[in-house]
PDB file of C-alpha atoms in Angstrom:
ATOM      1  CA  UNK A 850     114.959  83.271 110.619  1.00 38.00           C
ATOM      2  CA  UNK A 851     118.007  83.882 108.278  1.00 39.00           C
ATOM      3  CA  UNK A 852     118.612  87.344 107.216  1.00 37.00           C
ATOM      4  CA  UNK A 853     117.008  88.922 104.665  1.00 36.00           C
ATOM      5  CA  UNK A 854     119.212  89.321 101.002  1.00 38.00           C
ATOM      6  CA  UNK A 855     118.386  93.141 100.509  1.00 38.00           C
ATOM      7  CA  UNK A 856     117.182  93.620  97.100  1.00 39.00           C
ATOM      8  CA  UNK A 857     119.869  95.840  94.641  1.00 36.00           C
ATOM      9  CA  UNK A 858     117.525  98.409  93.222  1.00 38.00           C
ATOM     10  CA  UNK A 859     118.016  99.939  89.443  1.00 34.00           C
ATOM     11  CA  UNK A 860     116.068 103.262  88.466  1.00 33.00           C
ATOM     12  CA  UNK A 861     116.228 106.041  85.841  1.00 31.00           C
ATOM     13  CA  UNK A 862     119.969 106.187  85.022  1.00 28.00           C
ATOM     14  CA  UNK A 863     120.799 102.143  85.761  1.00 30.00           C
ATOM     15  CA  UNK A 864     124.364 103.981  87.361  1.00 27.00           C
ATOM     16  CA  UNK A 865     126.479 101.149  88.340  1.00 26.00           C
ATOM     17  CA  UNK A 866     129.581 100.795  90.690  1.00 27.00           C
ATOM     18  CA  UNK A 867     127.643 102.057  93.738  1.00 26.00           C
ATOM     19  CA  UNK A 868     128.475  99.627  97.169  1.00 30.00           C
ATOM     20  CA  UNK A 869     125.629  98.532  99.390  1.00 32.00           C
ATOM     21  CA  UNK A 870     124.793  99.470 102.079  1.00 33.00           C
ATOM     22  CA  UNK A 871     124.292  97.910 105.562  1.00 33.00           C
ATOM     23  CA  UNK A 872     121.040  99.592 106.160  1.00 38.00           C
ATOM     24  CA  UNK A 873     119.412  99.654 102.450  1.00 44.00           C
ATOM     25  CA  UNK A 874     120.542  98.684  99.068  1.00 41.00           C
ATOM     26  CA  UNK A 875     120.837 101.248  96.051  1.00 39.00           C
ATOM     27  CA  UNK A 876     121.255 102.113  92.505  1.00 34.00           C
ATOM     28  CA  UNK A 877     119.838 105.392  92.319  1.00 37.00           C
ATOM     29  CA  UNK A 878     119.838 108.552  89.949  1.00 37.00           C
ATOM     30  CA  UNK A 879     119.615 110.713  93.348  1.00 38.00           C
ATOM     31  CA  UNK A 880     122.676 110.567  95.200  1.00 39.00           C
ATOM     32  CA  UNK A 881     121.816 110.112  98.639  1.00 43.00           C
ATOM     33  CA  UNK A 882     124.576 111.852 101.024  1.00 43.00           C
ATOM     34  CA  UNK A 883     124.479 109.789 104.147  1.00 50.00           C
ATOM     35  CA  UNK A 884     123.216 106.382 105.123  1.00 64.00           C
ATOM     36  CA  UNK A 885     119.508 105.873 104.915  1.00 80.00           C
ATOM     37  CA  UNK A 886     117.469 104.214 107.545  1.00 91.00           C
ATOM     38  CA  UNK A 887     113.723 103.050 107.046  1.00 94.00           C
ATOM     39  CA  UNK A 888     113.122 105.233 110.021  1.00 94.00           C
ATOM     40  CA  UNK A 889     114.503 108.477 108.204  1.00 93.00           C
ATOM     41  CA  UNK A 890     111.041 108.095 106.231  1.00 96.00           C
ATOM     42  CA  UNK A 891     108.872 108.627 109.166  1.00 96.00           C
ATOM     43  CA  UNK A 892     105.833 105.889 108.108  1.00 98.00           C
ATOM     44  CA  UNK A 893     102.813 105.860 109.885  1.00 98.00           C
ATOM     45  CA  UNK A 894     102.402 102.176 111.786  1.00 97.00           C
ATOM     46  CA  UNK A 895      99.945  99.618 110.631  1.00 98.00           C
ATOM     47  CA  UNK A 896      97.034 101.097 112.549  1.00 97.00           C
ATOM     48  CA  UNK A 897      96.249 103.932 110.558  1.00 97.00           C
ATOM     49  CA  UNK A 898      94.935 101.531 107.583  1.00 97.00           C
ATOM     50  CA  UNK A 899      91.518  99.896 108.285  1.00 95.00           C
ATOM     51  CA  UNK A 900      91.855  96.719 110.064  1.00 94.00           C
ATOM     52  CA  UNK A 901      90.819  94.596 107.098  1.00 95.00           C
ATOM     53  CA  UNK A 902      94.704  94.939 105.576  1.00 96.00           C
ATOM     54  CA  UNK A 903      96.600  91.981 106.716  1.00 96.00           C
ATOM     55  CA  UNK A 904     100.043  93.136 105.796  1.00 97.00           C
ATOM     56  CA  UNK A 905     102.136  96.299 106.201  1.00 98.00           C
ATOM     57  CA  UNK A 906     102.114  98.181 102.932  1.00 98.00           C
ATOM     58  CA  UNK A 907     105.496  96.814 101.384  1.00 98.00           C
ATOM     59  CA  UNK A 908     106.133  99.914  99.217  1.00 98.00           C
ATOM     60  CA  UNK A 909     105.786 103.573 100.322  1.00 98.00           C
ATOM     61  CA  UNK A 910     105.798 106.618  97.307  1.00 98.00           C
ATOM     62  CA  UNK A 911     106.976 109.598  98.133  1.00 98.00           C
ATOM     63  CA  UNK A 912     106.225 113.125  95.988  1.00 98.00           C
ATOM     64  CA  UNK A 913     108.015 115.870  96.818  1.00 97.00           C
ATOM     65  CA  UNK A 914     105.267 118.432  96.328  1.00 98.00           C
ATOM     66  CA  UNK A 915     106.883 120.499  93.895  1.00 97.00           C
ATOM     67  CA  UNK A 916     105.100 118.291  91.154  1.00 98.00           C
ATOM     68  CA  UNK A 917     101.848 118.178  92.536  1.00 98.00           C
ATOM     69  CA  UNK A 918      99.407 120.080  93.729  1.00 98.00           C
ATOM     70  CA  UNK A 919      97.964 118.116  95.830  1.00 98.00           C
ATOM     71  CA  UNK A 920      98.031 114.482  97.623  1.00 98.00           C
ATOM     72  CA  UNK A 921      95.059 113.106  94.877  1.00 98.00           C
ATOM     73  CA  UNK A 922      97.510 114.710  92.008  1.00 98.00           C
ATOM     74  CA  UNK A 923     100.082 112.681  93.831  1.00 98.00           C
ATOM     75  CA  UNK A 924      98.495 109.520  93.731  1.00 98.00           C
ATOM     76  CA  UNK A 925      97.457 110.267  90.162  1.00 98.00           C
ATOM     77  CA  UNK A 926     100.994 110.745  88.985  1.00 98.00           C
ATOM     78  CA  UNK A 927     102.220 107.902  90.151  1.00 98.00           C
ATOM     79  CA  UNK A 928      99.140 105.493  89.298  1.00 98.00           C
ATOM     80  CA  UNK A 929      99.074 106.778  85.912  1.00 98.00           C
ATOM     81  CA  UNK A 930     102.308 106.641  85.325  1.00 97.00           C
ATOM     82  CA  UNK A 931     102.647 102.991  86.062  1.00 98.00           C
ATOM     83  CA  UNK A 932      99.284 102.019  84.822  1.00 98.00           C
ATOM     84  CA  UNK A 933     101.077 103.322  81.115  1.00 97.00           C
ATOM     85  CA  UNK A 934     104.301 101.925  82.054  1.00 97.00           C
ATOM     86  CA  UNK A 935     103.907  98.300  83.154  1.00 97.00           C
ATOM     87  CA  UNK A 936     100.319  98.103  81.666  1.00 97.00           C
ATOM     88  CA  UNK A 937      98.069  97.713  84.424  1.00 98.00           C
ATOM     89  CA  UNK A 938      94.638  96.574  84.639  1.00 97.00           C
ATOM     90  CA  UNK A 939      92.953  98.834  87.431  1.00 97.00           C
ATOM     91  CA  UNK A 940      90.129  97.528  89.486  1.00 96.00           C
ATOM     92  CA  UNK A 941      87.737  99.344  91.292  1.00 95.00           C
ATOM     93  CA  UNK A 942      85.960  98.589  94.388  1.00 89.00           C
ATOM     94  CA  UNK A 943      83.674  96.454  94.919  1.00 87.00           C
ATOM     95  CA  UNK A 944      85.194  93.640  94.099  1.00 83.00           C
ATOM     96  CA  UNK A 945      86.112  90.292  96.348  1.00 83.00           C
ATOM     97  CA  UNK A 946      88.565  90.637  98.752  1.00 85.00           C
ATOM     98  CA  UNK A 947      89.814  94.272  98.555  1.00 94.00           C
ATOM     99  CA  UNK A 948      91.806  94.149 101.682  1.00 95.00           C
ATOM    100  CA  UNK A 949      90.959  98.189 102.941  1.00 95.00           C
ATOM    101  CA  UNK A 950      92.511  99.219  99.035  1.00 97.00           C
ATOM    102  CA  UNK A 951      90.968 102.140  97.294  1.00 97.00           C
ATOM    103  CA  UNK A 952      91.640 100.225  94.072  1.00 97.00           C
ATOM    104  CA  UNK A 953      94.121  97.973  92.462  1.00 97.00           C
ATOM    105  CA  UNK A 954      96.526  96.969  89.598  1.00 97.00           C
ATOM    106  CA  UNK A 955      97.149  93.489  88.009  1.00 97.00           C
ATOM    107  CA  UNK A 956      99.626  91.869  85.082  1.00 98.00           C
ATOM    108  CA  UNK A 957      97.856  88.200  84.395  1.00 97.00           C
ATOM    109  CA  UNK A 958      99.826  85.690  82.988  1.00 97.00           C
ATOM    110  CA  UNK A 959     103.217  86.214  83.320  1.00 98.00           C
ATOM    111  CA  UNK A 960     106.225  83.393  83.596  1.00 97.00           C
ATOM    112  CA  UNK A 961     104.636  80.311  82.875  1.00 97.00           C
ATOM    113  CA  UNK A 962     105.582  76.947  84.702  1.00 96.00           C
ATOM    114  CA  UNK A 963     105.162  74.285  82.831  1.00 94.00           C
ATOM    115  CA  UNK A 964     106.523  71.294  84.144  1.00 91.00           C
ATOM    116  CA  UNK A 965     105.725  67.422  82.945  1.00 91.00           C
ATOM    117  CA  UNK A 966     106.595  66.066  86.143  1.00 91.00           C
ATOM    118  CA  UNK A 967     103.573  68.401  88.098  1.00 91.00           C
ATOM    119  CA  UNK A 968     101.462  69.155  85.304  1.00 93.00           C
ATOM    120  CA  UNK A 969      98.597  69.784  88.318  1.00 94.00           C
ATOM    121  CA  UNK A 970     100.590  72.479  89.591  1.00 96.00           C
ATOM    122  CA  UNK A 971     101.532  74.155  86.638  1.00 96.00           C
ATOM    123  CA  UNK A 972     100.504  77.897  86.223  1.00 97.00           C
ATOM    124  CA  UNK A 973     101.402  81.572  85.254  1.00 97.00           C
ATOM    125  CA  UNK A 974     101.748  84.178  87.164  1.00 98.00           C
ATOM    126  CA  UNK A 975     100.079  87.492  87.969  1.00 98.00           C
ATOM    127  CA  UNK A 976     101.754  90.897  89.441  1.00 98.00           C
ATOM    128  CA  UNK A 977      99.172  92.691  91.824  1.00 97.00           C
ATOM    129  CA  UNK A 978      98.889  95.505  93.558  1.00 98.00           C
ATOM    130  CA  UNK A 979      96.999  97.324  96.475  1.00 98.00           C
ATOM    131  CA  UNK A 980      96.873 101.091  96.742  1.00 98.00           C
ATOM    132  CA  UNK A 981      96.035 102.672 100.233  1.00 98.00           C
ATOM    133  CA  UNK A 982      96.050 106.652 100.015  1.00 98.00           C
ATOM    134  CA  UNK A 983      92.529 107.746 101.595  1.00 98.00           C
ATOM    135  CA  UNK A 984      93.249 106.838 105.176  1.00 97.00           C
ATOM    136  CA  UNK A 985      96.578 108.593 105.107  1.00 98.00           C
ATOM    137  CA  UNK A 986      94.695 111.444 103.758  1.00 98.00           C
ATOM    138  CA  UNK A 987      91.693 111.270 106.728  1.00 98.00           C
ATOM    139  CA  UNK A 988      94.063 110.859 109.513  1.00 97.00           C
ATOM    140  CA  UNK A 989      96.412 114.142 107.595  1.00 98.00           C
ATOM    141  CA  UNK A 990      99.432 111.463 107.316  1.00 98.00           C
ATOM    142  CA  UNK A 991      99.312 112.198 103.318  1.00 98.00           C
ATOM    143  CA  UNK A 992     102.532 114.416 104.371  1.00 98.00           C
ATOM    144  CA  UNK A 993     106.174 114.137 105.403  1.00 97.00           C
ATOM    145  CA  UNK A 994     108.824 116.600 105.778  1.00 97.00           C
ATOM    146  CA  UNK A 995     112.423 114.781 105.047  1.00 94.00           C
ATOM    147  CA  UNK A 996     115.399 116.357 106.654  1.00 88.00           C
ATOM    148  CA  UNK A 997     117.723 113.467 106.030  1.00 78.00           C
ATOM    149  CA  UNK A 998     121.317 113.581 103.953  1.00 73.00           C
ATOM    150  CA  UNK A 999     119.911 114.644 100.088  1.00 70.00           C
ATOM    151  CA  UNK A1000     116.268 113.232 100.908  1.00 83.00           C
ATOM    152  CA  UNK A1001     115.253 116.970 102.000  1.00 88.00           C
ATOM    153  CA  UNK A1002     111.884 118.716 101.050  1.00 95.00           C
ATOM    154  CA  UNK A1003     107.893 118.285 102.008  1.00 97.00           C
ATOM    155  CA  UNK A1004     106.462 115.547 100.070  1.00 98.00           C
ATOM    156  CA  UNK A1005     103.129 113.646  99.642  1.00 98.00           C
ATOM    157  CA  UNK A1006     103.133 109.927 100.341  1.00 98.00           C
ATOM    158  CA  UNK A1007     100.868 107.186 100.069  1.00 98.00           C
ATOM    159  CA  UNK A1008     101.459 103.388 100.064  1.00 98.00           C
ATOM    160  CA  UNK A1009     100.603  99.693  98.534  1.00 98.00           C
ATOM    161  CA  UNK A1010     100.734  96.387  98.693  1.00 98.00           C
ATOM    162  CA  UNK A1011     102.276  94.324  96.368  1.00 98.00           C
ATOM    163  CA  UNK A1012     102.922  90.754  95.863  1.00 98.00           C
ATOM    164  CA  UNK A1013     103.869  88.296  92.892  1.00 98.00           C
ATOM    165  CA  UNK A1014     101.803  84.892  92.875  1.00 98.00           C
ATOM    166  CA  UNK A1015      99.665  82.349  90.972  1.00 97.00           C
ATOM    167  CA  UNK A1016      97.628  84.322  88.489  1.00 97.00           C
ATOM    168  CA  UNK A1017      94.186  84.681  89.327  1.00 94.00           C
ATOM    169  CA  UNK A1018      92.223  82.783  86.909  1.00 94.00           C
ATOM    170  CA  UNK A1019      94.514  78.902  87.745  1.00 95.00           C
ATOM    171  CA  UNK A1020      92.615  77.100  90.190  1.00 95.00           C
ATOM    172  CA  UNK A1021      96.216  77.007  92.407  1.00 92.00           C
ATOM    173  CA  UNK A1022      95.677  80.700  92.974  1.00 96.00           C
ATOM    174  CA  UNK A1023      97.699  81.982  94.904  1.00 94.00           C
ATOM    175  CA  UNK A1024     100.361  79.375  96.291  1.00 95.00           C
ATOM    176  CA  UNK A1025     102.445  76.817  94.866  1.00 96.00           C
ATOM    177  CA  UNK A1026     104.797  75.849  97.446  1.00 95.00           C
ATOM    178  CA  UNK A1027     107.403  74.121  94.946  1.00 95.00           C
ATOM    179  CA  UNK A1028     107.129  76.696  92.105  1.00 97.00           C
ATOM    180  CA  UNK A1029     110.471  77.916  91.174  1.00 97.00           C
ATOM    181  CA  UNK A1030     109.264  81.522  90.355  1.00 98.00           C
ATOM    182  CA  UNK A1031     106.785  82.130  93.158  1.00 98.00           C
ATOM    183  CA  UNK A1032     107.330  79.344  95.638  1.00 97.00           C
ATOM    184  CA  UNK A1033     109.542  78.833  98.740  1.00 97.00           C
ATOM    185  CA  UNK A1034     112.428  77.899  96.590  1.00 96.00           C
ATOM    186  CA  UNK A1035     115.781  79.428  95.751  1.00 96.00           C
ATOM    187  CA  UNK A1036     116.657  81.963  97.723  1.00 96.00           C
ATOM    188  CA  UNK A1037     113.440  81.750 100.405  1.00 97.00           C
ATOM    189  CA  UNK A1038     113.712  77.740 100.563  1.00 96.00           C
ATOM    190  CA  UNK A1039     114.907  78.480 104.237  1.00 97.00           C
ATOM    191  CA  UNK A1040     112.375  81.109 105.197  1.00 97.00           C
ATOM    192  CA  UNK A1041     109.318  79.277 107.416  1.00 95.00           C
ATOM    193  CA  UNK A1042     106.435  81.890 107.783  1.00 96.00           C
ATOM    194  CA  UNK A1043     103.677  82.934 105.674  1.00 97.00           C
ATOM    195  CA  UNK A1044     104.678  82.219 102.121  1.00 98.00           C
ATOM    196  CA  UNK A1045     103.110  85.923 100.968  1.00 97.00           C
ATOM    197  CA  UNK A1046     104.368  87.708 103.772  1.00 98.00           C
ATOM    198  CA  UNK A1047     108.226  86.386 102.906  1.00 98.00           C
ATOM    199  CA  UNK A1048     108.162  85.349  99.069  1.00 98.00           C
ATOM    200  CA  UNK A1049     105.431  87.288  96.882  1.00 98.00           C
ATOM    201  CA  UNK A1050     105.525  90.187  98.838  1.00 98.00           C
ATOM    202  CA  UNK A1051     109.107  90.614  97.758  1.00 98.00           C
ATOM    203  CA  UNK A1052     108.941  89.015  94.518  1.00 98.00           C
ATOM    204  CA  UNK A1053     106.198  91.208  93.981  1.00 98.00           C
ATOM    205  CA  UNK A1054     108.332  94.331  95.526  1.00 98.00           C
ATOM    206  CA  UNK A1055     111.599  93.438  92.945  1.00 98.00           C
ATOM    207  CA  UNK A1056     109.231  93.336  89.534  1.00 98.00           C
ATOM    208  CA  UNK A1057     107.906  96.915  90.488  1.00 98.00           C
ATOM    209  CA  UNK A1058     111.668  98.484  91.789  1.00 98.00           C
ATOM    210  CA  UNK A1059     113.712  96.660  88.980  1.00 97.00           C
ATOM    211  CA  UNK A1060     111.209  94.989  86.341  1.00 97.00           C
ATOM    212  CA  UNK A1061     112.462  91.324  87.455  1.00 98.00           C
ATOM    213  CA  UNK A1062     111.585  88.462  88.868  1.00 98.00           C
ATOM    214  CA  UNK A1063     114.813  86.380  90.852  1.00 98.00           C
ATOM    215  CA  UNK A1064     117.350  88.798  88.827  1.00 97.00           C
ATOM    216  CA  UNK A1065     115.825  87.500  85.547  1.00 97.00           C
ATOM    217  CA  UNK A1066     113.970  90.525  82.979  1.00 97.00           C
ATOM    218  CA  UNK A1067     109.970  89.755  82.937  1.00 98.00           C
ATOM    219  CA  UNK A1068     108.354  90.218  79.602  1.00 97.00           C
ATOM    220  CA  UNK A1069     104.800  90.169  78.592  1.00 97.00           C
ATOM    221  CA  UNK A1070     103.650  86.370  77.127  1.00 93.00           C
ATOM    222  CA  UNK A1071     102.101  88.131  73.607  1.00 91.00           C
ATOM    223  CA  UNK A1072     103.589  88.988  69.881  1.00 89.00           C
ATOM    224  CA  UNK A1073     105.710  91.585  70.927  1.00 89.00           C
ATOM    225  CA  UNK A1074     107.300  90.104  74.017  1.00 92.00           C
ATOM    226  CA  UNK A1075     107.905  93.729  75.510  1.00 96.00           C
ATOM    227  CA  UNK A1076     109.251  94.127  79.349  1.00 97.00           C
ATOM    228  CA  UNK A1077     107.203  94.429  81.843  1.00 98.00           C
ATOM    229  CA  UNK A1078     109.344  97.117  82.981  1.00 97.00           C
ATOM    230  CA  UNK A1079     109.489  98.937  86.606  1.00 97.00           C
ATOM    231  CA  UNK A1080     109.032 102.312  88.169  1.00 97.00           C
ATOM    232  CA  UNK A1081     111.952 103.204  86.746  1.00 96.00           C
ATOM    233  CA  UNK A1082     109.847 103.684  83.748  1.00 95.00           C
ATOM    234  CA  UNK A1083     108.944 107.534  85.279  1.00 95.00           C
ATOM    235  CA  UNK A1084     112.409 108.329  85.577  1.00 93.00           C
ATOM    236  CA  UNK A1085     112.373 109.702  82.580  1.00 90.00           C
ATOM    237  CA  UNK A1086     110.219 112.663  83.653  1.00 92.00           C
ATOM    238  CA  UNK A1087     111.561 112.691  87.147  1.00 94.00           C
ATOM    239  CA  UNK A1088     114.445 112.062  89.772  1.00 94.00           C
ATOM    240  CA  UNK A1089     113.830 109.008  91.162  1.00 95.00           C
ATOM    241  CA  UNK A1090     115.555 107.426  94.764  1.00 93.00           C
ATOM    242  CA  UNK A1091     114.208 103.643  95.291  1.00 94.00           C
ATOM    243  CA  UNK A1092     115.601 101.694  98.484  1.00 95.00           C
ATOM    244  CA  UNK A1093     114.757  98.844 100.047  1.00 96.00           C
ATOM    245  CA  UNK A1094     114.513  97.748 103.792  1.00 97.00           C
ATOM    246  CA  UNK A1095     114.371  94.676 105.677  1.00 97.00           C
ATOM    247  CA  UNK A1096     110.794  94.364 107.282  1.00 97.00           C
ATOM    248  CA  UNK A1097     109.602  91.968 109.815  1.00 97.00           C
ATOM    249  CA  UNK A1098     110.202  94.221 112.723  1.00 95.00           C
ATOM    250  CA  UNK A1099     107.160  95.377 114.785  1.00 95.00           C
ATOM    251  CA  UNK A1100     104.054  95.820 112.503  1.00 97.00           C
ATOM    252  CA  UNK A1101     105.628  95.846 109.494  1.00 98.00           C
ATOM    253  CA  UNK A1102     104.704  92.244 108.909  1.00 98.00           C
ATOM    254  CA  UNK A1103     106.284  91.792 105.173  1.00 98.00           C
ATOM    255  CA  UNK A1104     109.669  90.435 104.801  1.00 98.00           C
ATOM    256  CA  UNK A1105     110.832  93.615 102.717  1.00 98.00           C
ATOM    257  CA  UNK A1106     109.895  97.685 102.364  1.00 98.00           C
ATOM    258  CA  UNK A1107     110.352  99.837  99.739  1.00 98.00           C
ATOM    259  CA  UNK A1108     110.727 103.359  99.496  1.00 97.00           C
ATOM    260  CA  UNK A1109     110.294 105.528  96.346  1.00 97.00           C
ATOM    261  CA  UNK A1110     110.788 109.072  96.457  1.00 96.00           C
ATOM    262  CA  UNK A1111     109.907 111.112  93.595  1.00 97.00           C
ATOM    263  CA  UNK A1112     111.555 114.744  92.547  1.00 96.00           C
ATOM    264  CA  UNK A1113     111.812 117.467  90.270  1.00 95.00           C
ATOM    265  CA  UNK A1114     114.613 117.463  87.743  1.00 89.00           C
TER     266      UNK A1114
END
């Protein structure tokens, strides 16, 4: 399989002229010293979510603990944050197919495809999102101390899923092969594999780092046409360092990992 594109990530500040790197790509308000490897972050394998998760969590949130409390004011921080931000509809279990999640976040129609030559397949699309924290917390992996260039400090972590696709409600839901937006096109055309494991996982990962979708901006379809917008939305009350990783190694079945780490200003 070809190599992955590593995904240039923009957060609080939007600071340009930084170089990529080999490892991980980075724009980031948090200057990180040396070279970061996925493996500086220490993430717990696949095992330690329940069995009924079919991917590796493609995006891993870090809090250094210094604005919380605790792990569940952690979680909170960030879930609130970008339920306000981007907003997210939370669901709550039960509901079909929860995939081991304690609960979950969608945007519906977003990007619609409307093309006369496939009016079948045409569709919008929806942004969703899987949170995992109360396994990490039962098997006391809800903590990491980071001793690597400026990522240095205890923090709480917890992970989720997330993927870009057909929105829920199109009877397509959730692949279109030949969409442009979502489909094994562009950039993935090459890529043979599960489509959500190597296009809407990080489709899905690039709306939440950098608020697009291919490199384009991703606005709400309503009146005021507003971004969607990203996680650097909560840079504006904290540091924040957002990298991502090439995946498909080991268990880490997804083709791309992100890793946000949160800190005081």
């Amino acid at each position: 399989m070809p190599a992955a594109r590593l995904i240039p990530i923009a957060v609080a500040l939007m600071m340009s002229g930084l170089e990529p790197h080999s490892t991980a790509t980075m724009f980031t308000a948090l200057r990180v010293g040396a070279q970061a490897s996925i493996e500086d972050f220490q993430l717990p394998p696949k095992t330690a979510f329940d069995r009924t998760m079919p991917r590796y969590p493609n995006v891993w949130f870090l809090v250094h603990t210094a604005l919380a409390p605790s792990h569940k004011d952690a979680v909170k921080l960030v879930t609130d944050g970008l339920r306000d931000s981007m907003r997210l509809r939370e669901y709550f279990p039960p509901f079909d197919n929860p995939e081991g999640c304690d609960f979950e976040g969608r945007i519906e129609h977003l990007q619609p495809w409307e093309d006369r030559t496939a009016r079948a397949l045409q569709h919008a699309h929806a942004f969703h999102m899987r949170y995992y924290y109360s396994a990490l917390a039962a098997k006391q992996l809800d903590k990491v101390t980071l001793n690597s260039g400026d990522l240095k400090g205890t923090f709480y972590r917890f992970a989720a899923s997330v993927h870009y696709e057909v929105e829920h409600s199109n009877p397509n839901h959730a692949d279109v092969e030949a969409c442009p937006i979502c489909g094994r096109t562009g950039e993935y055309r090459d890529l043979r594999g599960n489509l959500v494991e190597l296009v809407h996982d990080p489709l899905g990962l690039e709306l939440l780092l950098r608020g697009t979708i291919r490199d384009q901006r991703v606005q709400f379809e309503d009146y005021g046409q507003r971004e969607v917008g990203s996680i650097a939305a909560l840079g504006a009350r904290f540091r924040i360092n957002s990298l991502a990783f090439p995946g498909m190694t080991g268990d880490r079945n997804t083709l791309r990992i992100g890793v946000v780490t949160l800190h005081p200003r």
